[in-house]
PDB file of C-alpha atoms in Angstrom:
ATOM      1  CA  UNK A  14      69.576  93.813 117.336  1.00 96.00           C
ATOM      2  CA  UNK A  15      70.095  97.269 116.023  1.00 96.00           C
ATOM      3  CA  UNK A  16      67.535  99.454 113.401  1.00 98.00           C
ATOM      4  CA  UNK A  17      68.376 102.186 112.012  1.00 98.00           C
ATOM      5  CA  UNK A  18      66.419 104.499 109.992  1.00 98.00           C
ATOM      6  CA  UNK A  19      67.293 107.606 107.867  1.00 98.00           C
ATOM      7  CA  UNK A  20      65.247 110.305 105.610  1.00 97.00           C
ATOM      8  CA  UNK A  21      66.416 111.598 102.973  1.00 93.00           C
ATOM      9  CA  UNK A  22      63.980 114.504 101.875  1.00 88.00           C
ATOM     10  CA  UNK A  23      65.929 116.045  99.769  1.00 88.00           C
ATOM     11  CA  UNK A  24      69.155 115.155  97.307  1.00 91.00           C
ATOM     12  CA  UNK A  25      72.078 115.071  98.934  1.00 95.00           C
ATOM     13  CA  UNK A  26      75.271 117.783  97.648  1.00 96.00           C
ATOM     14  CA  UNK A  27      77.133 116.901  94.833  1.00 96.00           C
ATOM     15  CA  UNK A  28      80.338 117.192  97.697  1.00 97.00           C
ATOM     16  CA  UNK A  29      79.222 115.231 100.130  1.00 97.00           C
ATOM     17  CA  UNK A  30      77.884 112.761  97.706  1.00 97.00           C
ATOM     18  CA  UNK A  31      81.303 112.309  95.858  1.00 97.00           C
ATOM     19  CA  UNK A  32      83.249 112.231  99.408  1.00 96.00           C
ATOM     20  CA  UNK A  33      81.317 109.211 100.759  1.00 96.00           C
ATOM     21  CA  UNK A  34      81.197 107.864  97.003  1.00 96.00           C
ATOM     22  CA  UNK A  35      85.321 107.700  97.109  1.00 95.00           C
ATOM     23  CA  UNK A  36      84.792 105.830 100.740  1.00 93.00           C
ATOM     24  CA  UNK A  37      82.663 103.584  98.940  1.00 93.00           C
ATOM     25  CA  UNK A  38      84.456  99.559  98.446  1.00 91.00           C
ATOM     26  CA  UNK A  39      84.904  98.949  94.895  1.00 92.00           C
ATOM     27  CA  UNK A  40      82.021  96.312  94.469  1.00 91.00           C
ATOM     28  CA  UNK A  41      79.789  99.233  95.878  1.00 93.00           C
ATOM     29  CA  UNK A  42      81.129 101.907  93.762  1.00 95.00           C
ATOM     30  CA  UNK A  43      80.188  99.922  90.655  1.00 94.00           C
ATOM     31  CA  UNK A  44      76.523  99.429  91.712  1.00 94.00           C
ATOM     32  CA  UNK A  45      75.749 103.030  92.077  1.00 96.00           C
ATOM     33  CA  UNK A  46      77.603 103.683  88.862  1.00 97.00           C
ATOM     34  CA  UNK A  47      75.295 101.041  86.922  1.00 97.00           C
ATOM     35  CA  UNK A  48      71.840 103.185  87.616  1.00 96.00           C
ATOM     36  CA  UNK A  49      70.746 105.721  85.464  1.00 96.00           C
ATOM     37  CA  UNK A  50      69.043 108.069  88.378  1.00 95.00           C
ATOM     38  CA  UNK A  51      70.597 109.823  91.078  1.00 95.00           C
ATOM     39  CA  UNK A  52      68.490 108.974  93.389  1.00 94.00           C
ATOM     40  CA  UNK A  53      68.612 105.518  93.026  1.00 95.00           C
ATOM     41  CA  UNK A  54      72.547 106.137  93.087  1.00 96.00           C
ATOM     42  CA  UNK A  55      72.028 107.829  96.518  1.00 97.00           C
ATOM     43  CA  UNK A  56      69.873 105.104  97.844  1.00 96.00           C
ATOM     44  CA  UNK A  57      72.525 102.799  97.205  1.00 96.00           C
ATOM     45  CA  UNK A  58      75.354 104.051  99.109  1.00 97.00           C
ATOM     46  CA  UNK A  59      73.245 105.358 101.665  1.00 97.00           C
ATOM     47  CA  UNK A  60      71.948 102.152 102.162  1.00 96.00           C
ATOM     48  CA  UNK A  61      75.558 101.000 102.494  1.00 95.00           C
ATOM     49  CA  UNK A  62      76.312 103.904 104.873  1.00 96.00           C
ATOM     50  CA  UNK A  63      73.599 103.405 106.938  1.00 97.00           C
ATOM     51  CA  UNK A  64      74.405  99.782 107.569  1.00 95.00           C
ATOM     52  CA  UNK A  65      77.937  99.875 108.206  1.00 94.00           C
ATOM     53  CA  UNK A  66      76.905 102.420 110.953  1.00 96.00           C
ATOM     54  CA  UNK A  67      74.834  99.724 112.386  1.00 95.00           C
ATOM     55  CA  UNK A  68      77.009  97.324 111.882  1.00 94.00           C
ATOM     56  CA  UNK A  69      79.375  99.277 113.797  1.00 93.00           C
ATOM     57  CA  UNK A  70      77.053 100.249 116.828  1.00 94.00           C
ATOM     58  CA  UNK A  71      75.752  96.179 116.937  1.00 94.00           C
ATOM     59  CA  UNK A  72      79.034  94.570 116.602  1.00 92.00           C
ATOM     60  CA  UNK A  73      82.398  97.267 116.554  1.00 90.00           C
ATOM     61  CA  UNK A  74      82.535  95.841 112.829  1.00 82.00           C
ATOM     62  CA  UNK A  75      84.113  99.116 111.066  1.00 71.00           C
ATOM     63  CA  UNK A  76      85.661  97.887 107.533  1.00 78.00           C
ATOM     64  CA  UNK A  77      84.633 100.122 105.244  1.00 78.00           C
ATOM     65  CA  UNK A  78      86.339  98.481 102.092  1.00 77.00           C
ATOM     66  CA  UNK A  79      85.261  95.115 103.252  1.00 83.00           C
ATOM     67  CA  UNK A  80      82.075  94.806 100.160  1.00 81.00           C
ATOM     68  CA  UNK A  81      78.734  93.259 100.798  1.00 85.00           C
ATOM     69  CA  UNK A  82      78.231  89.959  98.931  1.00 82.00           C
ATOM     70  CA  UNK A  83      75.209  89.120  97.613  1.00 80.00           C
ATOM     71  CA  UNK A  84      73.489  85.084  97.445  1.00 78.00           C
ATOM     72  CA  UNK A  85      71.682  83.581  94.652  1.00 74.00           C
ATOM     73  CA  UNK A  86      68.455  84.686  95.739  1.00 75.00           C
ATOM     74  CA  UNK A  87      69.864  88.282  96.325  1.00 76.00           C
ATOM     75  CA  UNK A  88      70.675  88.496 100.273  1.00 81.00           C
ATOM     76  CA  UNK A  89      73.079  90.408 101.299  1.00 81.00           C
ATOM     77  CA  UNK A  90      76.259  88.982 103.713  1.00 82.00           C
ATOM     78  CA  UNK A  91      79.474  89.370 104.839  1.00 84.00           C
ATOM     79  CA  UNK A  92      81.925  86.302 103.604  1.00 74.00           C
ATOM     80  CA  UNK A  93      83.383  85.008 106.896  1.00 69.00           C
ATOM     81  CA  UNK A  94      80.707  86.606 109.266  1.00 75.00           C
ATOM     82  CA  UNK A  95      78.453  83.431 110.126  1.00 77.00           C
ATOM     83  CA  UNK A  96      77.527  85.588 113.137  1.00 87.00           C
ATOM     84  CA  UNK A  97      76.541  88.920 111.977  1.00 91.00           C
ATOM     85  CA  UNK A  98      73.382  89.228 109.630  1.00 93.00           C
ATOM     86  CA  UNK A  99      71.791  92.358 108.052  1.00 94.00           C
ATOM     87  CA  UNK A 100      68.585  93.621 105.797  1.00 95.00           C
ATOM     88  CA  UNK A 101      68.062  97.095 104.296  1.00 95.00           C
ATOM     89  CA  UNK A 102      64.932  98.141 102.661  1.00 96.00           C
ATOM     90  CA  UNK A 103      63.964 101.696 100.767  1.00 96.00           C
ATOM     91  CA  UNK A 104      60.768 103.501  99.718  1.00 96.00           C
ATOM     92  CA  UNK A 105      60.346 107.015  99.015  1.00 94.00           C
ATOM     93  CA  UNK A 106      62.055 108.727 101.524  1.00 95.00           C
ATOM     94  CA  UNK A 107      63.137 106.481 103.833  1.00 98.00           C
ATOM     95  CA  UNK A 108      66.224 103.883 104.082  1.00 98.00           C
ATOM     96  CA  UNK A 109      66.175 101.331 107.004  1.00 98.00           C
ATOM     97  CA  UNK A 110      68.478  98.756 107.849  1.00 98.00           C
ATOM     98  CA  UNK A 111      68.376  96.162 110.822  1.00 97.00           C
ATOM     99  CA  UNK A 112      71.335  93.792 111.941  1.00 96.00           C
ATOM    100  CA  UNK A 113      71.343  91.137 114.137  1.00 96.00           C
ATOM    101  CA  UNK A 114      73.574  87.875 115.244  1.00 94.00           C
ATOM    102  CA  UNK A 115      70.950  85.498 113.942  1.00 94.00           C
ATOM    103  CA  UNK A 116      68.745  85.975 110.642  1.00 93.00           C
ATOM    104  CA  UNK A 117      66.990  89.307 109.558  1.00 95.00           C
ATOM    105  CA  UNK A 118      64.540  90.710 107.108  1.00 96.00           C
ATOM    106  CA  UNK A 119      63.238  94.382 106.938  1.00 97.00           C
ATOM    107  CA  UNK A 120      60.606  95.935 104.780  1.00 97.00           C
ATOM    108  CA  UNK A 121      59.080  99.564 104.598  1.00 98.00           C
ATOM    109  CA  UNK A 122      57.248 101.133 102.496  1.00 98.00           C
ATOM    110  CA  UNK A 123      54.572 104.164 101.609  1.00 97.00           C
ATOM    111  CA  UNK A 124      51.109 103.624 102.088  1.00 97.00           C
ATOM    112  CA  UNK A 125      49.431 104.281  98.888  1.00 95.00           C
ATOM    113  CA  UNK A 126      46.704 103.702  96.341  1.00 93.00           C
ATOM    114  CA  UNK A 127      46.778 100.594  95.056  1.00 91.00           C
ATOM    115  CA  UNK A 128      44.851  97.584  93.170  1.00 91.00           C
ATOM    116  CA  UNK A 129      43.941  95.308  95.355  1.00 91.00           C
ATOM    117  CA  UNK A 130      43.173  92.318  92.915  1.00 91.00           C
ATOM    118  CA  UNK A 131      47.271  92.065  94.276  1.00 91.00           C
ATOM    119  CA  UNK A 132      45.949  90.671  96.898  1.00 92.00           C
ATOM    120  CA  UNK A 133      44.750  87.751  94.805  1.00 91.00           C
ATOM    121  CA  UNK A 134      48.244  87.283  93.373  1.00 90.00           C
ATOM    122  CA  UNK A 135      50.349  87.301  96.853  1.00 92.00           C
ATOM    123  CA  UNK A 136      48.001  86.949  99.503  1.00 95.00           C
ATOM    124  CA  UNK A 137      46.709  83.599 101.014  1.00 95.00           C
ATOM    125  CA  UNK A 138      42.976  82.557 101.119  1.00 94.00           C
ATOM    126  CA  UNK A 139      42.384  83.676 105.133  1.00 95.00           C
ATOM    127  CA  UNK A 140      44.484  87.074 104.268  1.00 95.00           C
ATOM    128  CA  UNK A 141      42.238  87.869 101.625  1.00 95.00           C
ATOM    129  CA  UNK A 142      39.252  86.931 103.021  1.00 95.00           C
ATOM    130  CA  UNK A 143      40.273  89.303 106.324  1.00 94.00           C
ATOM    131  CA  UNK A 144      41.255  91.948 104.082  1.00 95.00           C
ATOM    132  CA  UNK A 145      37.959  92.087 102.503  1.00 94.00           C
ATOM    133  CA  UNK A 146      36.471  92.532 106.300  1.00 94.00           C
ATOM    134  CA  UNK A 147      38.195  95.586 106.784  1.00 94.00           C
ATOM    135  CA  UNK A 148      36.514  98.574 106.629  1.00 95.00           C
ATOM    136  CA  UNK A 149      37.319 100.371 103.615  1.00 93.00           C
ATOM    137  CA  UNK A 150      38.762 103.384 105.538  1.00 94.00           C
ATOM    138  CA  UNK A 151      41.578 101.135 106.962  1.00 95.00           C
ATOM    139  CA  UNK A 152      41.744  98.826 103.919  1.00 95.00           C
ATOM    140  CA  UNK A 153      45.295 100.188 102.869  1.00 96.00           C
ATOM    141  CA  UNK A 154      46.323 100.367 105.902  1.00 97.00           C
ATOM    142  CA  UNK A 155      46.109  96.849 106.578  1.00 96.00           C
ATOM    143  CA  UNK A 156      47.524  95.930 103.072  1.00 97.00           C
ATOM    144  CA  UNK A 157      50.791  97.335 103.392  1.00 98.00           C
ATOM    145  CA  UNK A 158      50.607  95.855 107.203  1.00 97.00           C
ATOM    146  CA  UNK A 159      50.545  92.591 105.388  1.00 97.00           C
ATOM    147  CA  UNK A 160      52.504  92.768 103.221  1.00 96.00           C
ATOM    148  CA  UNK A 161      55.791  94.495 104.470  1.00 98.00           C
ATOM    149  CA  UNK A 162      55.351  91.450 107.283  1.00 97.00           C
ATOM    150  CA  UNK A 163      55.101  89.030 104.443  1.00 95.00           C
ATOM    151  CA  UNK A 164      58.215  90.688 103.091  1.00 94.00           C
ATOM    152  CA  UNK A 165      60.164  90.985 105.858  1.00 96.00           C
ATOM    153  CA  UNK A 166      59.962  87.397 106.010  1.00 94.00           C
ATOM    154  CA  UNK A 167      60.912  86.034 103.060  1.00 92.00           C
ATOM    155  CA  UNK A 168      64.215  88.463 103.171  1.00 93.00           C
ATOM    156  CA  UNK A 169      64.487  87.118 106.470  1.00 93.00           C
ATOM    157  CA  UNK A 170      64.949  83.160 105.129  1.00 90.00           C
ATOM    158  CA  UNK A 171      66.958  84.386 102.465  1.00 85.00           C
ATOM    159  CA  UNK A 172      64.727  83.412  99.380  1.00 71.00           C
ATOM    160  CA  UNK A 173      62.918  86.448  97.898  1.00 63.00           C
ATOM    161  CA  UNK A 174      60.438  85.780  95.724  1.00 61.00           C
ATOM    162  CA  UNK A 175      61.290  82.663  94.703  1.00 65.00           C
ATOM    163  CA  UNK A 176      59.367  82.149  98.090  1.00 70.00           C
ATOM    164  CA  UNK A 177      55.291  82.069  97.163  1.00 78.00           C
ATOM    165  CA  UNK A 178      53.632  84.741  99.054  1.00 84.00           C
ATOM    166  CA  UNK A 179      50.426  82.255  99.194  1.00 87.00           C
ATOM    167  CA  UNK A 180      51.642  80.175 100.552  1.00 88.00           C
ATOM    168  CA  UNK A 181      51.999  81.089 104.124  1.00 92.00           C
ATOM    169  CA  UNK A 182      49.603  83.205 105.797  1.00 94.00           C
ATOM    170  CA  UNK A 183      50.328  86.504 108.026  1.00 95.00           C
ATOM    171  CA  UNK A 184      47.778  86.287 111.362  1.00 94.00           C
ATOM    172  CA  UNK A 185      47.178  89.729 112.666  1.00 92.00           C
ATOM    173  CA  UNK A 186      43.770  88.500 114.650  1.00 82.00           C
ATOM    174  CA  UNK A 187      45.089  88.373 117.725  1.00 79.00           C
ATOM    175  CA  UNK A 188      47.659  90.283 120.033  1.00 81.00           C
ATOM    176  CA  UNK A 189      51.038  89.068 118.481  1.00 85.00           C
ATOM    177  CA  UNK A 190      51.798  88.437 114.788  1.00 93.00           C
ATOM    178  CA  UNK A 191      52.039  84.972 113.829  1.00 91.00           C
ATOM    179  CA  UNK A 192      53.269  82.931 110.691  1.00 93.00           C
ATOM    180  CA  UNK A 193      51.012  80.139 109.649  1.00 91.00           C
ATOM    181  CA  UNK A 194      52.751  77.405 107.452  1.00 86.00           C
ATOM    182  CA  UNK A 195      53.518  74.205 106.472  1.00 77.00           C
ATOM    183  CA  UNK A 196      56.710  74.497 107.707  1.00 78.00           C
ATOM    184  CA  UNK A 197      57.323  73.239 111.360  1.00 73.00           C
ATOM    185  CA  UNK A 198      60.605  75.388 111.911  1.00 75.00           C
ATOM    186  CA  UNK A 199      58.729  78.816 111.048  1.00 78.00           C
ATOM    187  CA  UNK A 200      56.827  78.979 113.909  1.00 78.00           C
ATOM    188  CA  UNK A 201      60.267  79.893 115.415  1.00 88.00           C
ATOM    189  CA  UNK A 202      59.868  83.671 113.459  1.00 94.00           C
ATOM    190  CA  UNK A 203      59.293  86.732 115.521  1.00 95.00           C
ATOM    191  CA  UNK A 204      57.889  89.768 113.902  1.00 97.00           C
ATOM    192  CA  UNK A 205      57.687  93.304 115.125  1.00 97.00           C
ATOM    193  CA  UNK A 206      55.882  96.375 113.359  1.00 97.00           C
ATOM    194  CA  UNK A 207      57.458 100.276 114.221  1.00 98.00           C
ATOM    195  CA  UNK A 208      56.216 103.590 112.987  1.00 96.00           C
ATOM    196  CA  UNK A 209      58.477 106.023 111.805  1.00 96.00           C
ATOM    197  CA  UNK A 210      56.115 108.021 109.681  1.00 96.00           C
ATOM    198  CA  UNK A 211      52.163 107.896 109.454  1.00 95.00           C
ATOM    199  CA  UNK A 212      52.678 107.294 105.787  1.00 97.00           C
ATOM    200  CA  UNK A 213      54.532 104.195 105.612  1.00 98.00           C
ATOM    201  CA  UNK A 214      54.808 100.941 107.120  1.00 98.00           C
ATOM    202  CA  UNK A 215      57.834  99.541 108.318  1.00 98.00           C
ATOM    203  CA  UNK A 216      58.043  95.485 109.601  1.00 98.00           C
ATOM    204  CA  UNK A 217      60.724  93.325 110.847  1.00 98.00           C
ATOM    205  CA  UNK A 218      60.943  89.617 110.701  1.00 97.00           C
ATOM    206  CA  UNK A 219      64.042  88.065 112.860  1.00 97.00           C
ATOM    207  CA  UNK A 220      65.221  84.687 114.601  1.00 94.00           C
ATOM    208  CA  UNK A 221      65.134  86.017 117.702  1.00 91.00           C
ATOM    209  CA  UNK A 222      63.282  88.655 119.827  1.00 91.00           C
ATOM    210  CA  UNK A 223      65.234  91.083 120.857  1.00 94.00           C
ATOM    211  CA  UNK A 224      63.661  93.936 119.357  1.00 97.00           C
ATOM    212  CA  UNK A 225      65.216  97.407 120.362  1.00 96.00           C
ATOM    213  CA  UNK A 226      62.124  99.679 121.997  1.00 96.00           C
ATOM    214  CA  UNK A 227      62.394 102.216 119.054  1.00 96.00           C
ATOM    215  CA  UNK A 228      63.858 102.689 115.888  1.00 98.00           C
ATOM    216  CA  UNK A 229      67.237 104.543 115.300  1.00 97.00           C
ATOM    217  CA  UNK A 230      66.597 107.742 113.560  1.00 97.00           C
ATOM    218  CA  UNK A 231      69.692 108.596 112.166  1.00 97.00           C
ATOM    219  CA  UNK A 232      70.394 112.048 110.266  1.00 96.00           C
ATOM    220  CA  UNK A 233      72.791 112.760 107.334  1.00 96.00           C
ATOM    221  CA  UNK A 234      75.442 115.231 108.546  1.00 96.00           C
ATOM    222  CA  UNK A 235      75.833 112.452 111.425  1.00 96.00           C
ATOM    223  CA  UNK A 236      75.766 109.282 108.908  1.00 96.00           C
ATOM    224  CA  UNK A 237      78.111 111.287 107.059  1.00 96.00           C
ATOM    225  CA  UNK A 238      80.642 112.193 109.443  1.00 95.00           C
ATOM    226  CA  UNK A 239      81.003 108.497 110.656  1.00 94.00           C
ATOM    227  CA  UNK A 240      81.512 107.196 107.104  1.00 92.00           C
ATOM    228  CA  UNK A 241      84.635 109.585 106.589  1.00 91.00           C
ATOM    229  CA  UNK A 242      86.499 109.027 109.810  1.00 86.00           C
ATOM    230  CA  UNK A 243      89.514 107.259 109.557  1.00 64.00           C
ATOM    231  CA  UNK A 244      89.507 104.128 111.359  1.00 59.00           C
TER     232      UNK A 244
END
């Protein structure tokens, strides 16, 4: 299993921007072009750059014009590649993608204000009724805990939201994190929660356990530079 993480803080050039665009696979290329906003252009082929450097670090897998196809429910996959498996997520600053030989799901995002009659919506009956015994200080805190693990799960089984988010149940009460359901088969689920910044919460949900010690913080002259080599 491989995670990498990168921050983008600031837009990136129009040069480098348009050199990794023309790297870009033509299915790619396309997605940027249909937003509106550069930055959600940027997160999109960063997002791409950032996993094919995993991809490449995990598995040697260097096919840059080789495009990421997308499932009904929105997963992305590589056709032919039963053995290599990937998740990116975004949120403010930060991109993160994981990849692994067996199923993946990744979620981060920023801790901030927010209503928490959510909870109500997305939340099973023991989540909410823990949530409401935390102390208000750590209230949000535990929120996004909760739900970027609740996330990272259902982009780990490949259904999205057409998954309920009530109806399974996230158990941070004792030492390990552990997925309550119905369903006999996801008690196999391992979950694993890294910080990369104070302000956001980042969770990982994968087949197996072979969680890396630390996240990959990758930086974009590097990214970059590994995008354009020839190969």
């Amino acid at each position: 299993m491989n995670i990498g993480a990168i921050r983008l803080s600031s837009p990136i050039s129009d040069s480098d921007f348009q050199q990794a665009y023309a790297r870009a696979d033509l299915s790619r290329q396309r997605k940027i072009d249909a937003y509106l906003h550069r930055e959600d252009k940027e997160r999109s082929l960063v997002g791409d750059m950032l996993t094919r450097l995993m991809l490449f670090r995990q598995f040697g897998y260097v096919s840059l014009k080789v495009p990421f196809t997308a499932d009904r429910f929105g997963k992305p996959y590589l056709e032919s590649q039963s053995g290599i498996h990937f998740n990116i997520s975004h949120a403010g600053d930060w991109i993160v993608s994981a990849v692994d030989s067996s199923p993946i799901g990744i979620d981060v995002e920023r801790i901030r204000s927010i209503d928490m009659a959510v909870a109500n919506h997305y939340f099973s009956d023991a989540e909410q009724e823990r949530l409401k015994a935390v102390p208000p200080e750590n209230k949000l805190s535990y929120f996004f805990d909760l739900w970027t693990l609740k996330e990272s799960y259902i982009k780990a089984i490949g259904k999205g939201l057409n998954e309920p988010l009530r109806l399974f149940t996230i158990d941070l009460s004792v030492n390990e994190i552990k997925l309550i359901s119905t369903k006999k088969k996801d008690a196999a689920w391992k979950f694993r929660q890294y910080e990369i910044d104070r302000a956001y919460k980042l969770s990982i949900c994968a087949a197996n356990d072979s969680f890396p010690n630390q996240v990959t913080e990758v930086v974009w002259d590097e990214l970059l530079t590994f995008y354009m080599e020839e190969r």
